[in-house]
Short mmCIF file of C-alpha atoms in Angstrom, two decimals:
data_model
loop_
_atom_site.label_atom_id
_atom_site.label_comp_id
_atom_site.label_asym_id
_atom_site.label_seq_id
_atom_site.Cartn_x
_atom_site.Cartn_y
_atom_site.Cartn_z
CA UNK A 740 -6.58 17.26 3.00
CA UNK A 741 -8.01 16.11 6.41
CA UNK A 742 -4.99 15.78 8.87
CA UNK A 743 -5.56 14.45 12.46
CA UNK A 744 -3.30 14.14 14.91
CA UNK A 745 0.42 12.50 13.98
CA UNK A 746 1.04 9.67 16.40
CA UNK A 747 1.79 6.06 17.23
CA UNK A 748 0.92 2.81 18.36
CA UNK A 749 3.56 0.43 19.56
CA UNK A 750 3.57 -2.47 18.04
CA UNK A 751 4.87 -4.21 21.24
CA UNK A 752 1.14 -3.50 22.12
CA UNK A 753 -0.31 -5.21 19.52
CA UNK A 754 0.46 -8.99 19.97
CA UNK A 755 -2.63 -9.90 20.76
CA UNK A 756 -3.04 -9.30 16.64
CA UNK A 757 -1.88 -12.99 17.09
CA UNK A 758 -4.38 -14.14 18.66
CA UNK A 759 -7.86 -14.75 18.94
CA UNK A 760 -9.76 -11.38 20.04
CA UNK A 761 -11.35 -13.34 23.58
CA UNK A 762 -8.02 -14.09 24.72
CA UNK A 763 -7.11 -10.53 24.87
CA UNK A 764 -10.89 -9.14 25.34
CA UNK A 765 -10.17 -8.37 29.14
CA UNK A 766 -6.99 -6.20 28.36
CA UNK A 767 -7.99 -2.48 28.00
CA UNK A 768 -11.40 -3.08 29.73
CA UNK A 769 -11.98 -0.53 32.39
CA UNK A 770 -14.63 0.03 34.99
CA UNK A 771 -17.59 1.75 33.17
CA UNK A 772 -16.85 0.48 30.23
CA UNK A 773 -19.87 0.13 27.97
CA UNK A 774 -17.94 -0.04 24.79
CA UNK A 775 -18.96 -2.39 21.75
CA UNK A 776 -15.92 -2.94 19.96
CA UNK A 777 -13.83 -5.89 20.91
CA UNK A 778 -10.47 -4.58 22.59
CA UNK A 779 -8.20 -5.20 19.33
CA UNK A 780 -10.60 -3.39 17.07
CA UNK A 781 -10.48 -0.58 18.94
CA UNK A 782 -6.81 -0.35 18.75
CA UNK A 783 -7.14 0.00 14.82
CA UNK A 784 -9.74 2.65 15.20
CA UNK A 785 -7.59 4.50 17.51
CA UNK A 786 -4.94 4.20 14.98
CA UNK A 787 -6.99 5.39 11.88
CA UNK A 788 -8.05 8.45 14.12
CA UNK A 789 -4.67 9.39 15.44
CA UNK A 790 -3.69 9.09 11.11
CA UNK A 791 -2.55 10.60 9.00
CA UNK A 792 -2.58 6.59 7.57
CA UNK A 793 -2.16 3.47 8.27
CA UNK A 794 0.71 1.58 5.67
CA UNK A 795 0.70 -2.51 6.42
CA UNK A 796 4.53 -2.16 5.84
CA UNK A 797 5.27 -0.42 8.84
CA UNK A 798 1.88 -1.87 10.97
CA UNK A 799 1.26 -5.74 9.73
CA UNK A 800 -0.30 -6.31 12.71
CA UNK A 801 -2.77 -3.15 12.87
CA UNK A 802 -3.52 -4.10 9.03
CA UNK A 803 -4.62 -7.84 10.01
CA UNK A 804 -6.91 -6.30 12.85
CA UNK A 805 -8.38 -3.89 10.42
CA UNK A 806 -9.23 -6.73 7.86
CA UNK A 807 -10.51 -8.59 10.63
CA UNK A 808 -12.78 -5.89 11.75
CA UNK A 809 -13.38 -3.93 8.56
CA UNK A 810 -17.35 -3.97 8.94
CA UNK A 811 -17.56 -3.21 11.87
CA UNK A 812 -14.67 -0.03 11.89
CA UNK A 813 -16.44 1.44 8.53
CA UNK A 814 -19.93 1.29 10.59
CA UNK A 815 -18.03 3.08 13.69
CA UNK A 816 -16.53 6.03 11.43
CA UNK A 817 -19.67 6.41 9.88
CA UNK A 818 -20.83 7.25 13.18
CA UNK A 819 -19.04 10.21 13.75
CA UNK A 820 -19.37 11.19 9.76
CA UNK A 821 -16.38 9.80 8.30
CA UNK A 822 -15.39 7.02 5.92
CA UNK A 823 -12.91 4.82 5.45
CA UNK A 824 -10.46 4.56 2.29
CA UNK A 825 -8.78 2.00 1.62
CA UNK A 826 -6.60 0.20 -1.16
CA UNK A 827 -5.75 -3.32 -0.80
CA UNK A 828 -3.32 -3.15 -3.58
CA UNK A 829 -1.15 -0.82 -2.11
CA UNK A 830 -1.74 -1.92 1.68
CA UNK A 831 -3.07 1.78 3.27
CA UNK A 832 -6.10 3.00 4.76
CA UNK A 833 -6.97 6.39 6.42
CA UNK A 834 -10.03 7.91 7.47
CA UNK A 835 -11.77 10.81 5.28
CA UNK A 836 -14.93 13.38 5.66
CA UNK A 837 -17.79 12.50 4.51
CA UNK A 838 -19.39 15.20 2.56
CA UNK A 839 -22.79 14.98 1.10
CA UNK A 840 -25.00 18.03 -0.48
CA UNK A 841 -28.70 16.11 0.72
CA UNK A 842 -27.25 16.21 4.97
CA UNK A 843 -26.07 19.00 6.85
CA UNK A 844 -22.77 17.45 8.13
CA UNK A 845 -20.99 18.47 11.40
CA UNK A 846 -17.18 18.48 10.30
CA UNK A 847 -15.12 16.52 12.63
CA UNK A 848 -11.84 16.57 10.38
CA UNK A 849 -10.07 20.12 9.20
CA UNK A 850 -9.17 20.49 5.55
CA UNK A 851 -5.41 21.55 5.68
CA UNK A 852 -4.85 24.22 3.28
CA UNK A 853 -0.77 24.03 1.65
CA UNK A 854 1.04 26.46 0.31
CA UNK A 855 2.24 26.90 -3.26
CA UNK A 856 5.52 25.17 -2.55
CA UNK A 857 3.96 22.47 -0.43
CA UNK A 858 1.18 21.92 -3.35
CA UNK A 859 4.77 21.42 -5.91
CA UNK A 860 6.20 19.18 -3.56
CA UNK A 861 3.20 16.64 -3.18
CA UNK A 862 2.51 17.11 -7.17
CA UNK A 863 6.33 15.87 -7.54
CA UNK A 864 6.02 12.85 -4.92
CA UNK A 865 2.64 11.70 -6.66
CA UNK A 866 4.24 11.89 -9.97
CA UNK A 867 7.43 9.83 -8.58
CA UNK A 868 5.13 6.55 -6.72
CA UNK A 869 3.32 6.69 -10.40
CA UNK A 870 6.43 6.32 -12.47
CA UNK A 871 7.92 3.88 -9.79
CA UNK A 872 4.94 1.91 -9.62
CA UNK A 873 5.01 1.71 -13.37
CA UNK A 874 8.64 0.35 -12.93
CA UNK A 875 7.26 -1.66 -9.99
CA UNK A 876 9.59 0.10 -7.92
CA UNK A 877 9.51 1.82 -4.56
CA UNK A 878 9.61 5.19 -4.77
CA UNK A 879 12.42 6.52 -3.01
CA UNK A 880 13.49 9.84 -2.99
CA UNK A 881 16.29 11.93 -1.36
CA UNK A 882 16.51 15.90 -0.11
CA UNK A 883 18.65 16.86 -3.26
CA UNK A 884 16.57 15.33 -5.95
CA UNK A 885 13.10 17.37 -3.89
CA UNK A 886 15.23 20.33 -3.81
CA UNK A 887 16.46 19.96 -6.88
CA UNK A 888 12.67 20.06 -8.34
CA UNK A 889 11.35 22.81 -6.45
CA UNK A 890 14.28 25.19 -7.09
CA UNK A 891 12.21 25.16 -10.77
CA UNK A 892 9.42 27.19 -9.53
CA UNK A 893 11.71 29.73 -7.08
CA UNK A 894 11.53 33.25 -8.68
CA UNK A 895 13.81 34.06 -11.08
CA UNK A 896 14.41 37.94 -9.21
CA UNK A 897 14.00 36.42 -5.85
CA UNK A 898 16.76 38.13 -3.77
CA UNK A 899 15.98 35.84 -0.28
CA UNK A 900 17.64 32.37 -0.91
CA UNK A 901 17.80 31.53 2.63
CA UNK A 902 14.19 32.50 2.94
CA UNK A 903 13.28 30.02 -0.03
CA UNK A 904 15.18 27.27 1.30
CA UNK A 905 13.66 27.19 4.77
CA UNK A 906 10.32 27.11 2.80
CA UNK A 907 11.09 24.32 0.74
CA UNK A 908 12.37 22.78 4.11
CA UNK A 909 9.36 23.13 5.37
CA UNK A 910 7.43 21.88 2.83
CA UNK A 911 9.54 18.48 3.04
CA UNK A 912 8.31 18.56 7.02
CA UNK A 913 4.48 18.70 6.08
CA UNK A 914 4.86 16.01 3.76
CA UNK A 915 6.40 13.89 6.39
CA UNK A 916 3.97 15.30 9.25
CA UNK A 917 0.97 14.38 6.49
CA UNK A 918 2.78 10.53 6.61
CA UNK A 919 3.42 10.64 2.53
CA UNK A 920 6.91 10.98 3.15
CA UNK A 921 8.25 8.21 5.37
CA UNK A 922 11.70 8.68 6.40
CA UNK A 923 14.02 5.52 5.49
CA UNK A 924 16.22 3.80 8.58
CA UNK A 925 19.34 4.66 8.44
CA UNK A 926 19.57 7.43 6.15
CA UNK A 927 19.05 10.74 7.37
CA UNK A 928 17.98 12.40 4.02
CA UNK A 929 16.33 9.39 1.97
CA UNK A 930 12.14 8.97 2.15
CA UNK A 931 9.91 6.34 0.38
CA UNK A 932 6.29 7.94 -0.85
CA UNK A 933 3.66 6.51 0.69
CA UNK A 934 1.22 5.07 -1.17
CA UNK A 935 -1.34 6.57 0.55
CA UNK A 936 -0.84 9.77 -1.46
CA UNK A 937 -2.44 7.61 -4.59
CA UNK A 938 -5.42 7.62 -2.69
CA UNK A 939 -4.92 11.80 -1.64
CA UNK A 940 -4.43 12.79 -5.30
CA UNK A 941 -6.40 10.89 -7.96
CA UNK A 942 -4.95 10.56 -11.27
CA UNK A 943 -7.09 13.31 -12.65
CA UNK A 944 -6.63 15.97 -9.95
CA UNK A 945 -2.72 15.28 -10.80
CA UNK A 946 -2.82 15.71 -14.43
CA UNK A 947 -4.96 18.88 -13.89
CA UNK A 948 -2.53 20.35 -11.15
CA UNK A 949 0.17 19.49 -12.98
CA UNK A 950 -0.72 21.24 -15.83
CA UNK A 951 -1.47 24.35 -14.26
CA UNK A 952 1.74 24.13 -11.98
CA UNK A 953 3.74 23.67 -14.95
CA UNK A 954 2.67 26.75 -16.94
CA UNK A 955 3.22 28.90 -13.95
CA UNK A 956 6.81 27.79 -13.33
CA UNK A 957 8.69 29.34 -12.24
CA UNK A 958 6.36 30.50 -10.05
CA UNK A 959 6.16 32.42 -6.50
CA UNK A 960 6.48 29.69 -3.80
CA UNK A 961 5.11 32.54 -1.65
CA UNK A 962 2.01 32.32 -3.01
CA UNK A 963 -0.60 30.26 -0.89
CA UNK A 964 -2.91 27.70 -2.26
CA UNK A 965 -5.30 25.24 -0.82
CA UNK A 966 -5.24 21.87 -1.81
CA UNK A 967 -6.66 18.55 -0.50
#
């Protein structure tokens, strides 16, 4: 899983979504500049770099720039190897490596290897937006119900219970540092899955993982395991 650097744009920033891109053109120009991009797509590319997504629920305006500019971004990303994904359904887009066994590619983004607990939790959120989109639902889960589920794969000897709680703890905070956990306002312990993780985990690479996960349960959290 590629995961760039977690941060925002402020939307206060971004009226000029509003507008037509020559009335704001002068805004961020600086002296030297020899940039192509007009000022608002570049916003939206600074967005999709920062990541880990961008959800047109929480960034209307950054999703009506990118739709604007979509050429013109994917051509821009390309130039520095990566691609962009994107699901109109759902409203998300992120950036992703290109890989490619005919070029030798220089690697710009860092696959982020997860643990064994972390790989449980993600398989349970993916399985959750699937059955809630079937429902045409949000998907909206709380700390208990996550806990609840991993405690199925802690080791039936394991002697450290405070040890295996601060892991699945942390698991929870890499899923909302990887943006497919987005924490509801107003209630400290309730998160919607992102749709983005449709686009993360496939349908097949789900139904394969969760297979294996499921005939190693309970399992030892302890144990590491990349996963993308």
């Amino acid at each position: 899983m590629n995961s760039p650097a977690d941060t925002d744009i402020d939307e206060g920033d971004l009226e000029a979504a509003d507008q037509d891109d020559s009335a704001v053109e002068s805004e961020a120009r600086f002296e030297g500049d020899t940039g192509t991009l007009s000022v608002p797509a570049r916003r939206v590319l600074v967005r999709l770099l920062q990541g880990p997504s961008l959800d047109a629920r929480r960034h209307e305006k950054l999703w009506n720039l990118l739709k604007r500019h979509e050429v013109a971004l994917r051509s821009r990303l390309h130039d520095v190897f990566l691609e962009l994904v994107l699901d109109n359904q759902s409203r998300v887009a992120f950036t992703r490596q290109v890989t490619s066994e005919e070029a030798d590619i220089p690697i710009l983004l860092r696959r982020q290897s997860l643990s064994f607990i972390e790989s449980v939790l993600l398989l349970f959120l993916r399985l959750k937006l699937t059955h809630s989109n079937a429902q045409a639902e949000r998907a909206v889960v709380d700390r208990i119900e996550i806990q609840e589920y991993l405690k199925a794969y802690e080791r039936s000897d394991n002697v450290d219970v405070a040890r295996f709680g601060r892991q699945m703890d942390g698991a929870i905070e890499k899923a909302k540092k990887l943006g497919v956990l987005l924490k509801l306002s107003g209630a400290d312990d309730r998160y919607e899955v992102s749709a983005s993780l449709r686009l993360l985990f496939p349908v097949e690479e789900i139904e394969a993982l969760g297979a294996a996960y499921r005939s190693h349960a309970p399992a030892d959290p302890a144990g590491e395991q990349g996963a993308s």
